[in-house]
Amino acid sequence: MSSFLQTLIDGVTVGGLYALIALGYTMVYGILKFINFAHSDIFTLGAWMTLTIAGWLGVQAGGGATGPAAWYVGVGVLVLTMVFVGVVGFVIERLAYRPLRQAPKLNVLITAIGVSLFLQNFGQLKFIFGTDPAPTPLLLPGVTLFSVGGVSIQLVDVAVIGTSLVLMLGMEVLIFRTRMGSAMRAVSFSTRNASLMGINVDKVISFTFVIGAMLAAAAGFLYTLKYPGQLKQTADGMWVMLGLKAFVAAVVGGIGNVRGAVLGGLLIGLIEYLSVAYLKSEYRDAYVFAILILVLLFRPEGILGRATVEKV
Amino acid sequence: MSLLSITDLSISFGGLKAVSGFNLELAQGRLQGLIGPNGAGKTTCFNLLTGVYAPTSGTIRLAGRTLNGLRPHQIAAAGLARTFQNIRLFPELTVLDNVRIGCHLRTRSTMAGALLRSPFHVREERAMVERCRGLLEVLNLADRADEQARNLPYGDQRRLEIARALATQPKVLLLDEPAAGMNTQEKKELRGLIRQILRDFGLTILLIEHDMGLVMDICEFITVLDHGVTISAGTPAHVQNDPKVVEAYLGAPAGAEEVA
Amino acid sequence: MSSQPVSVKGSGGAGGAPLRMLWPFALALAVAAFMHFVVGPNFNGTVVQVLLFAGINITLAVSLTMVNGFTGQFSIGHAGFMAVGGYVAGGLVYYLSARFFDSPQIAFHGGILSAGADYRPDPDHPLPLLSRGDLIMIGSCLAGGLVAAGAGYVVGLPTLRLRGDYLAIVTLGFGEIVRVIFQGTGPQVLFTKAQEMRDTPLHQLAWKLGGAQGFNFIPIYATLFWVFLLASITVAAALRLKYSSPGRAMISIREDEVAAQAMGVNVTRYKVRAFVLASFFAGLAGALAALSIGQMNASAYGFIKSFDFIIMIVLGGMGSISGAVLAATVLTILPEALRQFDSYRMIAYALLLIIIMILRPQGLFGIREVWELGPVRRLLARAGRGGSAA
């Protein structure tokens, strides 16, 4: 029973991270109708900037002699990481995607792969992040808050779930309660009509990329909290895999649908951790992709998505 | 006994009834017009006929065979071919290749035959080229056979769409605004051309067109749509004098050039 | 106006037909023999290794062209099909050799065509042109190709009915599933345990593919001969397909799917056919890759490997077979020549991809072949208006 509860907590925590990344995938797909393959690398960048910025702020790996950092340092690292990665997202959209606004979808997809490869390999250069494993800074003390049914709830879990929740609620308010949000929804409905209604489409698209990148950066930050220890900038696709699972979450929830991304994220997180706990654990990635294929077969528009009709 | 018979055809998108209770009988060898103001549901009708959209209700029968539920390529095989209002050629391919793809439907050699260049395949390909050149001849495109389709002038592109549709050997040809974007001279030639293919290919044609001069001139029978509903049907003279039609076009005198 | 396309005329008759059907395959044999007997012996092992990879990459790039270039669908799982072919062929050659030959320690039982670049003829024990080992190898490679094609069918049939980027997503997932499955197989039965190898039924050996440790000690059969035979056949098949009715049907899908359907092209069928054919060739290439490096490790066949082939066909031009051949060759040889800049190689590729997409979205040659470009084309047009060239 207690291991089941522990699995649930882990599933929800990771599901929250998937949801944050999935939001970026789904918003870009909703507006530009292409899979932003580089998004998982934005997430990776978030994790590595967390390490770098924490280093600048003097937080030591594993706590060092000074112990864990004060709470406001953690918040500062989070905010700075989000701002930095947001700027990177803006630049990428401006330089790589904007020139292709009228191009076929395939070209944009290939460009996204190009951006992804660039971020990965640029990050692996010696004078950027390198390929050596890096220890994570201790931003939170390893405190057990309370115990439920034999499972000790860690401060980290509460912080990760709490931050995800705050960001997701923020997105809900942004998209459904603000002027910018209604502009985003209008552009996602029809780029042309939105621009006829006087919406600055380029500005909305830039904004969407920046927001998506910031959420992925937050997910990267939270990932380093949840899984401290040695992080490795690897070429074997560990980071990309995490991002891809988030993408699967977006598709399962209904790509283009913001609430679907959150639902899909939690679902994929739970399914992954439950299947690892109760089925063969080596196949964890295969389970996630098997679910993707099942969804595409029986409900290609996703759980909350709507089927679209192509205009002829 | 009509060749194409459409009964009570309807489709709604969400709450909008784009086409409702559409009926049409088209006898072998006839040339009928389908007109109406913008957004009346004409192209939607074509999309229903060719299987792009599935109708909410109604039946479509071609030479006694029900087409409902067939996929677009099966409908083409049954003998219904179309052109597109917003030209949809294969832009990177040559003019000849565009027409050859229209022939594909009637070919019988297999993938293996193509990979091995079997004698049957080679003969079929040769006959295909001959037939396509013949079609290009008819449509006045013979000297442009090796050009890329996207480099053709507008009028030529429209005629290439007709050539490609004819290559599928249709029983019924659906023309969606073939004169759009053409100049007066080209329009005049198009009239002759439509009459010619109707006669030479033993075709039956359903024509959507905004150019009233052209429609009134070449069509024997006209159906008028407005807001998805048939508001009038009959000879050009009848339709022209129908007050409902005049009203649908906001009082514009029927028969004027370019009612849009 | 003839109403029926087929009219039988005697002219191109029976006499020339077999020649016309088979000459590309004869040419393929000639190219392969030239590479094996003339080029191979004149270079050292490193150069030969690079040439082997070039031939394998040509096969993969050209086969991917059939999917991404012809039908315009986007597959990111080509390395997955390679892995399927490699594991099936590698496993079969390894375990079958153990079954059929008395001394399993000596893994290689090939003839002259399968003898590596370092082989020097031994007058006392002359190698036959083809041996029993070669037959096992050929059968195993074909099996690898067929299993990969079957996997392509299973993945393609449900996915290719859907529009949009779904194939990209599913092939991505497929590649990962393949990797996970092979990493989950049992430990390899080594040559040292000859008795165990003989006692275990074949269908059980089929799942002993080494798991996460990889599958090693695969007999090295892949020589310049086999690799360039496959590459030439793949190129010939792709060219013949492109200049035939089925191939044009595929290309029409990429040009405009709605119009293709309206013209009677069964788009799902042709997407699936292109995908299955491409998977078959990718499986064969994977088989030869396994038989050239002597080992398989699933982790080397993820989507990052698939990106290599995407870069090749984008560079060469989506749909240009000669472009794919050229790009595959250059992108295999160049990195070897510029080894000291290796960490910058992928960065350069990435920037190249982005810049090409922005400045020349159709790739260097577009859909055209080299001989269809500019002056070459004008020359050919003057020479005569033949429809089908290859």
Tab-separated table of N, CA, C and O in Angstrom, chain C residues 155-234:
chain	number	residue	atom	x	y	z
C	155	VAL	N	3.507	-0.574	-38.664
C	155	VAL	CA	3.541	0.806	-38.195
C	155	VAL	C	2.805	1.720	-39.173
C	155	VAL	O	2.071	2.622	-38.787
C	156	GLY	N	3.000	1.458	-40.459
C	156	GLY	CA	2.492	2.381	-41.466
C	156	GLY	C	0.992	2.318	-41.675
C	156	GLY	O	0.343	3.342	-41.819
C	157	LEU	N	0.447	1.121	-41.687
C	157	LEU	CA	-0.967	0.981	-42.060
C	157	LEU	C	-1.894	1.825	-41.193
C	157	LEU	O	-2.703	2.589	-41.721
C	158	PRO	N	-1.782	1.718	-39.856
C	158	PRO	CA	-2.697	2.552	-39.065
C	158	PRO	C	-2.355	4.038	-39.117
C	158	PRO	O	-3.240	4.881	-39.088
C	159	THR	N	-1.056	4.351	-39.209
C	159	THR	CA	-0.631	5.744	-39.064
C	159	THR	C	-0.840	6.546	-40.328
C	159	THR	O	-1.216	7.715	-40.280
C	160	LEU	N	-0.592	5.912	-41.470
C	160	LEU	CA	-0.585	6.677	-42.711
C	160	LEU	C	-1.994	7.034	-43.170
C	160	LEU	O	-2.169	7.786	-44.110
C	161	ARG	N	-3.008	6.473	-42.484
C	161	ARG	CA	-4.381	6.885	-42.795
C	161	ARG	C	-4.624	8.298	-42.284
C	161	ARG	O	-5.497	8.998	-42.762
C	162	LEU	N	-3.861	8.685	-41.271
C	162	LEU	CA	-4.072	9.992	-40.664
C	162	LEU	C	-3.277	11.040	-41.412
C	162	LEU	O	-2.224	10.770	-41.945
C	163	ARG	N	-3.796	12.262	-41.434
C	163	ARG	CA	-3.060	13.347	-42.062
C	163	ARG	C	-2.087	13.958	-41.077
C	163	ARG	O	-2.170	13.746	-39.888
C	164	GLY	N	-1.170	14.735	-41.599
C	164	GLY	CA	-0.349	15.565	-40.744
C	164	GLY	C	0.908	14.888	-40.258
C	164	GLY	O	1.471	14.037	-40.918
C	165	ASP	N	1.332	15.294	-39.070
C	165	ASP	CA	2.655	14.909	-38.584
C	165	ASP	C	2.636	13.597	-37.819
C	165	ASP	O	3.601	13.255	-37.169
C	166	TYR	N	1.522	12.876	-37.878
C	166	TYR	CA	1.426	11.711	-37.008
C	166	TYR	C	2.497	10.680	-37.311
C	166	TYR	O	3.001	10.019	-36.417
C	167	LEU	N	2.854	10.527	-38.585
C	167	LEU	CA	3.885	9.536	-38.910
C	167	LEU	C	5.187	9.904	-38.198
C	167	LEU	O	5.879	9.027	-37.673
C	168	ALA	N	5.502	11.189	-38.182
C	168	ALA	CA	6.714	11.633	-37.499
C	168	ALA	C	6.692	11.177	-36.044
C	168	ALA	O	7.656	10.598	-35.546
C	169	ILE	N	5.579	11.399	-35.387
C	169	ILE	CA	5.487	11.045	-33.970
C	169	ILE	C	5.576	9.540	-33.780
C	169	ILE	O	6.314	9.043	-32.934
C	170	VAL	N	4.807	8.810	-34.594
C	170	VAL	CA	4.739	7.370	-34.384
C	170	VAL	C	6.059	6.700	-34.740
C	170	VAL	O	6.514	5.805	-34.021
C	171	THR	N	6.716	7.144	-35.816
C	171	THR	CA	7.990	6.519	-36.157
C	171	THR	C	9.033	6.825	-35.084
C	171	THR	O	9.873	5.990	-34.766
C	172	LEU	N	8.936	8.011	-34.519
C	172	LEU	CA	9.799	8.351	-33.392
C	172	LEU	C	9.578	7.345	-32.265
C	172	LEU	O	10.521	6.767	-31.715
C	173	GLY	N	8.318	7.130	-31.935
C	173	GLY	CA	7.978	6.175	-30.886
C	173	GLY	C	8.407	4.774	-31.262
C	173	GLY	O	8.966	4.037	-30.444
C	174	PHE	N	8.210	4.409	-32.520
C	174	PHE	CA	8.582	3.075	-32.986
C	174	PHE	C	10.069	2.828	-32.775
C	174	PHE	O	10.475	1.786	-32.245
C	175	GLY	N	10.891	3.806	-33.169
C	175	GLY	CA	12.338	3.671	-32.993
C	175	GLY	C	12.687	3.374	-31.545
C	175	GLY	O	13.515	2.513	-31.254
C	176	GLU	N	12.018	4.077	-30.640
C	176	GLU	CA	12.310	3.886	-29.216
C	176	GLU	C	11.827	2.530	-28.730
C	176	GLU	O	12.489	1.858	-27.949
C	177	ILE	N	10.651	2.115	-29.229
C	177	ILE	CA	10.130	0.808	-28.812
C	177	ILE	C	11.062	-0.307	-29.276
C	177	ILE	O	11.379	-1.232	-28.531
C	178	VAL	N	11.540	-0.183	-30.522
C	178	VAL	CA	12.479	-1.177	-31.049
C	178	VAL	C	13.709	-1.257	-30.155
C	178	VAL	O	14.165	-2.333	-29.766
C	179	ARG	N	14.224	-0.091	-29.799
C	179	ARG	CA	15.420	-0.046	-28.972
C	179	ARG	C	15.162	-0.759	-27.642
C	179	ARG	O	15.926	-1.630	-27.224
C	180	VAL	N	14.040	-0.404	-27.028
C	180	VAL	CA	13.733	-0.980	-25.720
C	180	VAL	C	13.548	-2.497	-25.825
C	180	VAL	O	14.022	-3.252	-24.976
C	181	ILE	N	12.878	-2.939	-26.877
C	181	ILE	CA	12.631	-4.371	-27.022
C	181	ILE	C	13.946	-5.138	-27.174
C	181	ILE	O	14.180	-6.134	-26.493
C	182	PHE	N	14.829	-4.647	-28.036
C	182	PHE	CA	16.088	-5.384	-28.228
C	182	PHE	C	16.956	-5.315	-26.975
C	182	PHE	O	17.685	-6.254	-26.672
C	183	GLN	N	16.859	-4.211	-26.250
C	183	GLN	CA	17.645	-4.132	-25.013
C	183	GLN	C	17.087	-5.059	-23.947
C	183	GLN	O	17.770	-5.355	-22.968
C	184	GLY	N	15.854	-5.505	-24.156
C	184	GLY	CA	15.243	-6.409	-23.183
C	184	GLY	C	15.439	-7.888	-23.523
C	184	GLY	O	14.925	-8.756	-22.822
C	185	THR	N	16.161	-8.197	-24.599
C	185	THR	CA	16.346	-9.605	-24.964
C	185	THR	C	17.380	-10.261	-24.039
C	185	THR	O	18.114	-9.577	-23.325
C	186	GLY	N	17.417	-11.585	-24.097
C	186	GLY	CA	18.281	-12.341	-23.195
C	186	GLY	C	19.740	-12.266	-23.584
C	186	GLY	O	20.085	-11.735	-24.640
C	187	PRO	N	20.627	-12.796	-22.723
C	187	PRO	CA	22.061	-12.743	-23.004
C	187	PRO	C	22.437	-13.611	-24.193
C	187	PRO	O	21.814	-14.650	-24.447
C	188	GLN	N	23.441	-13.155	-24.911
C	188	GLN	CA	23.918	-13.875	-26.089
C	188	GLN	C	24.562	-15.194	-25.666
C	188	GLN	O	25.273	-15.251	-24.666
C	189	VAL	N	24.287	-16.264	-26.440
C	189	VAL	CA	24.982	-17.531	-26.189
C	189	VAL	C	26.294	-17.484	-26.952
C	189	VAL	O	26.307	-17.345	-28.171
C	190	LEU	N	27.397	-17.548	-26.233
C	190	LEU	CA	28.690	-17.338	-26.884
C	190	LEU	C	29.202	-18.613	-27.547
C	190	LEU	O	28.766	-19.721	-27.246
C	191	PHE	N	30.157	-18.446	-28.444
C	191	PHE	CA	30.766	-19.570	-29.156
C	191	PHE	C	31.355	-20.590	-28.195
C	191	PHE	O	31.380	-21.783	-28.463
C	192	THR	N	31.821	-20.086	-27.051
C	192	THR	CA	32.472	-20.977	-26.097
C	192	THR	C	31.493	-22.012	-25.542
C	192	THR	O	31.900	-23.053	-25.055
C	193	LYS	N	30.222	-21.695	-25.616
C	193	LYS	CA	29.226	-22.654	-25.119
C	193	LYS	C	28.579	-23.358	-26.297
C	193	LYS	O	27.369	-23.245	-26.521
C	194	ALA	N	29.387	-24.061	-27.076
C	194	ALA	CA	28.918	-24.680	-28.308
C	194	ALA	C	27.788	-25.664	-28.026
C	194	ALA	O	26.821	-25.749	-28.790
C	195	GLN	N	27.915	-26.388	-26.934
C	195	GLN	CA	26.916	-27.407	-26.637
C	195	GLN	C	25.557	-26.764	-26.380
C	195	GLN	O	24.548	-27.153	-26.962
C	196	GLU	N	25.567	-25.713	-25.544
C	196	GLU	CA	24.326	-25.016	-25.222
C	196	GLU	C	23.696	-24.466	-26.503
C	196	GLU	O	22.487	-24.532	-26.715
C	197	MET	N	24.558	-23.953	-27.377
C	197	MET	CA	24.063	-23.363	-28.609
C	197	MET	C	23.354	-24.406	-29.451
C	197	MET	O	22.352	-24.145	-30.091
C	198	ARG	N	23.893	-25.622	-29.423
C	198	ARG	CA	23.300	-26.673	-30.251
C	198	ARG	C	22.030	-27.228	-29.628
C	198	ARG	O	21.104	-27.634	-30.314
C	199	ASP	N	21.972	-27.224	-28.298
C	199	ASP	CA	20.817	-27.813	-27.623
C	199	ASP	C	19.608	-26.881	-27.601
C	199	ASP	O	18.470	-27.341	-27.509
C	200	THR	N	19.854	-25.594	-27.642
C	200	THR	CA	18.728	-24.656	-27.568
C	200	THR	C	18.011	-24.591	-28.910
C	200	THR	O	18.660	-24.420	-29.940
C	201	PRO	N	16.682	-24.747	-28.895
C	201	PRO	CA	15.958	-24.635	-30.172
C	201	PRO	C	16.093	-23.213	-30.750
C	201	PRO	O	16.236	-22.248	-29.997
C	202	LEU	N	16.017	-23.145	-32.078
C	202	LEU	CA	16.257	-21.874	-32.761
C	202	LEU	C	15.334	-20.755	-32.288
C	202	LEU	O	15.752	-19.617	-32.115
C	203	HIS	N	14.051	-21.094	-32.084
C	203	HIS	CA	13.112	-20.023	-31.731
C	203	HIS	C	13.442	-19.419	-30.367
C	203	HIS	O	13.067	-18.292	-30.080
C	204	GLN	N	14.163	-20.199	-29.524
C	204	GLN	CA	14.576	-19.609	-28.244
C	204	GLN	C	15.833	-18.767	-28.425
C	204	GLN	O	15.987	-17.716	-27.788
C	205	LEU	N	16.694	-19.237	-29.317
C	205	LEU	CA	17.896	-18.445	-29.604
C	205	LEU	C	17.520	-17.076	-30.159
C	205	LEU	O	18.214	-16.092	-29.962
C	206	ALA	N	16.380	-17.046	-30.848
C	206	ALA	CA	15.954	-15.797	-31.485
C	206	ALA	C	15.813	-14.674	-30.474
C	206	ALA	O	15.931	-13.498	-30.825
C	207	TRP	N	15.526	-15.004	-29.210
C	207	TRP	CA	15.391	-13.942	-28.207
C	207	TRP	C	16.663	-13.720	-27.415
C	207	TRP	O	16.689	-12.916	-26.503
C	208	LYS	N	17.718	-14.460	-27.757
C	208	LYS	CA	18.979	-14.257	-27.029
C	208	LYS	C	19.876	-13.328	-27.839
C	208	LYS	O	20.839	-13.747	-28.463
C	209	LEU	N	19.500	-12.066	-27.871
C	209	LEU	CA	20.207	-11.113	-28.726
C	209	LEU	C	21.054	-10.138	-27.921
C	209	LEU	O	21.384	-9.050	-28.372
C	210	GLY	N	21.384	-10.525	-26.709
C	210	GLY	CA	22.406	-9.757	-25.998
C	210	GLY	C	21.907	-8.645	-25.095
C	210	GLY	O	22.681	-8.109	-24.309
C	211	GLY	N	20.619	-8.265	-25.206
C	211	GLY	CA	20.084	-7.226	-24.331
C	211	GLY	C	20.914	-5.952	-24.357
C	211	GLY	O	21.418	-5.540	-25.399
C	212	ALA	N	21.067	-5.348	-23.175
C	212	ALA	CA	21.755	-4.053	-23.094
C	212	ALA	C	23.246	-4.162	-23.406
C	212	ALA	O	23.888	-3.171	-23.749
C	213	GLN	N	23.798	-5.383	-23.293
C	213	GLN	CA	25.229	-5.534	-23.597
C	213	GLN	C	25.496	-5.490	-25.094
C	213	GLN	O	26.635	-5.383	-25.515
C	214	GLY	N	24.471	-5.630	-25.883
C	214	GLY	CA	24.665	-5.652	-27.329
C	214	GLY	C	24.961	-7.061	-27.813
C	214	GLY	O	25.208	-7.977	-27.018
C	215	PHE	N	24.888	-7.218	-29.126
C	215	PHE	CA	25.092	-8.532	-29.736
C	215	PHE	C	26.420	-8.478	-30.474
C	215	PHE	O	26.601	-7.679	-31.389
C	216	ASN	N	27.365	-9.331	-30.066
C	216	ASN	CA	28.728	-9.196	-30.581
C	216	ASN	C	29.172	-10.408	-31.390
C	216	ASN	O	28.431	-11.383	-31.508
C	217	PHE	N	30.371	-10.319	-31.892
C	217	PHE	CA	31.016	-11.413	-32.632
C	217	PHE	C	30.218	-11.864	-33.847
C	217	PHE	O	30.199	-13.035	-34.195
C	218	ILE	N	29.494	-10.942	-34.474
C	218	ILE	CA	28.787	-11.294	-35.704
C	218	ILE	C	29.840	-11.468	-36.799
C	218	ILE	O	30.714	-10.616	-36.949
C	219	PRO	N	29.810	-12.601	-37.531
C	219	PRO	CA	30.788	-12.798	-38.596
C	219	PRO	C	30.752	-11.636	-39.588
C	219	PRO	O	29.679	-11.154	-39.952
C	220	ILE	N	31.933	-11.190	-40.008
C	220	ILE	CA	32.013	-10.041	-40.912
C	220	ILE	C	31.912	-10.527	-42.357
C	220	ILE	O	32.867	-11.089	-42.890
C	221	TYR	N	30.768	-10.327	-42.939
C	221	TYR	CA	30.575	-10.732	-44.338
C	221	TYR	C	30.488	-9.536	-45.279
C	221	TYR	O	30.698	-9.649	-46.472
C	222	ALA	N	30.092	-8.393	-44.728
C	222	ALA	CA	29.800	-7.254	-45.606
C	222	ALA	C	31.085	-6.698	-46.204
C	222	ALA	O	31.958	-6.225	-45.489
C	223	THR	N	31.203	-6.805	-47.510
C	223	THR	CA	32.354	-6.251	-48.205
C	223	THR	C	31.863	-5.180	-49.152
C	223	THR	O	30.658	-4.958	-49.288
C	224	LEU	N	32.801	-4.528	-49.808
C	224	LEU	CA	32.408	-3.517	-50.793
C	224	LEU	C	31.477	-4.127	-51.832
C	224	LEU	O	30.592	-3.460	-52.346
C	225	PHE	N	31.678	-5.426	-52.117
C	225	PHE	CA	30.828	-6.066	-53.119
C	225	PHE	C	29.365	-6.029	-52.691
C	225	PHE	O	28.516	-5.483	-53.393
C	226	TRP	N	29.069	-6.591	-51.526
C	226	TRP	CA	27.668	-6.683	-51.101
C	226	TRP	C	27.071	-5.310	-50.841
C	226	TRP	O	25.922	-5.041	-51.192
C	227	VAL	N	27.874	-4.442	-50.220
C	227	VAL	CA	27.346	-3.117	-49.864
C	227	VAL	C	27.001	-2.319	-51.123
C	227	VAL	O	25.928	-1.715	-51.218
C	228	PHE	N	27.893	-2.368	-52.110
C	228	PHE	CA	27.602	-1.570	-53.309
C	228	PHE	C	26.624	-2.267	-54.251
C	228	PHE	O	25.940	-1.609	-55.032
C	229	LEU	N	26.516	-3.596	-54.129
C	229	LEU	CA	25.449	-4.277	-54.863
C	229	LEU	C	24.097	-3.782	-54.342
C	229	LEU	O	23.218	-3.387	-55.111
C	230	LEU	N	23.954	-3.762	-53.028
C	230	LEU	CA	22.701	-3.295	-52.433
C	230	LEU	C	22.452	-1.828	-52.780
C	230	LEU	O	21.338	-1.454	-53.178
C	231	ALA	N	23.483	-1.003	-52.630
C	231	ALA	CA	23.302	0.426	-52.899
C	231	ALA	C	22.864	0.646	-54.348
C	231	ALA	O	21.924	1.406	-54.622
C	232	SER	N	23.526	-0.069	-55.299
C	232	SER	CA	23.168	0.128	-56.707
C	232	SER	C	21.756	-0.351	-56.993
C	232	SER	O	21.013	0.283	-57.745
C	233	ILE	N	21.382	-1.479	-56.397
C	233	ILE	CA	20.031	-1.987	-56.635
C	233	ILE	C	18.995	-1.021	-56.054
C	233	ILE	O	17.968	-0.739	-56.672
C	234	THR	N	19.305	-0.483	-54.882
C	234	THR	CA	18.374	0.477	-54.272
C	234	THR	C	18.200	1.698	-55.168
C	234	THR	O	17.083	2.163	-55.395
